[in-house]
XYZ file of C-alpha atoms in Angstrom:
120
model
C -12.250 35.557 -12.910
C -12.884 31.823 -12.593
C -12.024 29.779 -9.545
C -11.683 26.009 -9.225
C -14.067 25.156 -6.372
C -14.769 21.412 -6.321
C -14.271 17.962 -7.795
C -17.369 15.827 -8.348
C -17.089 12.108 -7.665
C -19.858 9.660 -8.580
C -20.845 7.289 -5.803
C -23.723 4.907 -5.117
C -23.368 5.901 -1.427
C -22.328 9.578 -1.298
C -22.670 9.953 2.482
C -20.486 6.948 3.231
C -17.925 7.971 0.612
C -17.804 11.504 2.021
C -17.279 10.235 5.562
C -14.475 7.879 4.434
C -12.669 10.567 2.451
C -13.145 13.163 5.205
C -11.468 10.790 7.662
C -8.771 9.861 5.128
C -7.872 13.485 4.406
C -8.636 14.733 7.927
C -11.208 17.120 6.426
C -14.753 17.939 7.524
C -18.106 16.883 6.087
C -19.681 20.202 5.062
C -23.047 18.847 3.966
C -24.689 15.492 3.481
C -27.978 14.493 1.873
C -29.195 11.305 0.209
C -28.090 12.485 -3.245
C -24.982 14.556 -2.482
C -22.336 15.037 0.203
C -19.487 17.554 0.348
C -16.203 17.599 2.253
C -13.627 20.360 2.560
C -10.480 21.088 4.523
C -11.240 22.646 7.887
C -8.316 25.066 7.766
C -7.782 26.070 4.131
C -11.128 27.008 2.617
C -9.349 27.974 -0.619
C -8.720 24.323 -1.445
C -11.304 22.734 -3.734
C -14.011 20.682 -2.032
C -14.881 17.095 -2.929
C -18.541 16.574 -3.768
C -19.881 13.013 -3.862
C -22.863 12.678 -6.183
C -25.369 9.822 -6.102
C -25.383 7.459 -9.067
C -27.220 4.123 -9.277
C -24.312 2.015 -10.539
C -21.035 1.029 -8.809
C -17.623 1.938 -10.227
C -16.738 -0.456 -13.040
C -13.320 0.513 -14.488
C -10.163 2.490 -13.885
C -10.840 6.124 -13.032
C -9.849 8.704 -15.614
C -8.939 11.012 -12.737
C -7.717 10.214 -9.240
C -6.454 12.034 -6.167
C -2.764 12.271 -5.238
C -2.144 12.686 -1.519
C 1.171 13.908 -0.158
C 2.708 13.814 3.298
C 5.607 15.681 4.851
C 7.937 12.716 5.347
C 8.264 9.015 4.515
C 7.321 7.887 8.033
C 4.163 9.970 7.925
C 3.290 8.493 4.519
C 3.663 4.941 5.830
C 1.482 5.745 8.856
C -1.123 7.292 6.550
C -1.087 4.258 4.230
C -1.536 1.952 7.242
C -4.381 4.139 8.578
C -6.154 4.140 5.200
C -5.814 0.375 4.823
C -7.194 -0.103 8.338
C -10.126 2.142 7.316
C -10.914 0.029 4.238
C -8.479 1.074 1.475
C -6.866 -1.657 -0.612
C -3.389 -1.684 -2.177
C -3.792 -2.109 -5.937
C -1.677 -2.455 -9.068
C -2.901 -0.450 -12.045
C 0.145 -1.292 -14.176
C 2.238 1.541 -12.797
C 5.446 -0.528 -12.516
C 8.260 0.425 -10.167
C 7.304 3.879 -8.872
C 8.036 5.750 -5.630
C 4.372 6.154 -4.666
C 1.793 3.779 -3.202
C -1.432 3.143 -5.129
C -4.557 2.372 -3.121
C -8.275 2.078 -3.807
C -10.918 3.518 -1.496
C -13.760 1.231 -0.324
C -15.670 1.922 -3.580
C -12.623 1.097 -5.725
C -11.552 4.662 -6.603
C -7.808 4.921 -7.076
C -5.591 7.262 -5.074
C -1.834 7.678 -4.880
C 0.187 8.328 -1.734
C 3.154 10.373 -2.906
C 6.560 10.379 -1.228
C 7.667 13.644 0.375
C 10.209 14.111 -2.457
C 7.301 14.489 -4.923
C 5.810 17.503 -3.111
């Protein structure tokens, strides 16, 4: 039986990316080396890990896959958006139009969506 265990994300700075995402998701850095870093939720080890893999080039276009992050209520989502922006995320427009979620980019430019509680 197969099990989905991780998502690989290319990064020119895997350690820094892992630390940013661990703080953003309130997860833990499981391992970190010069060519690879892994984060995972501290409580639910069944959730897939994120593995940041070293690549020489920076991100150059829209991701074909991105992470959707949900919160329990609208106030919590707004606080999370503010916390991520303070940590280096940037609000972006990827042509999504009038939607109920907030689209951000991490410090390396990778897109993520902050979903409203109604989408969970």
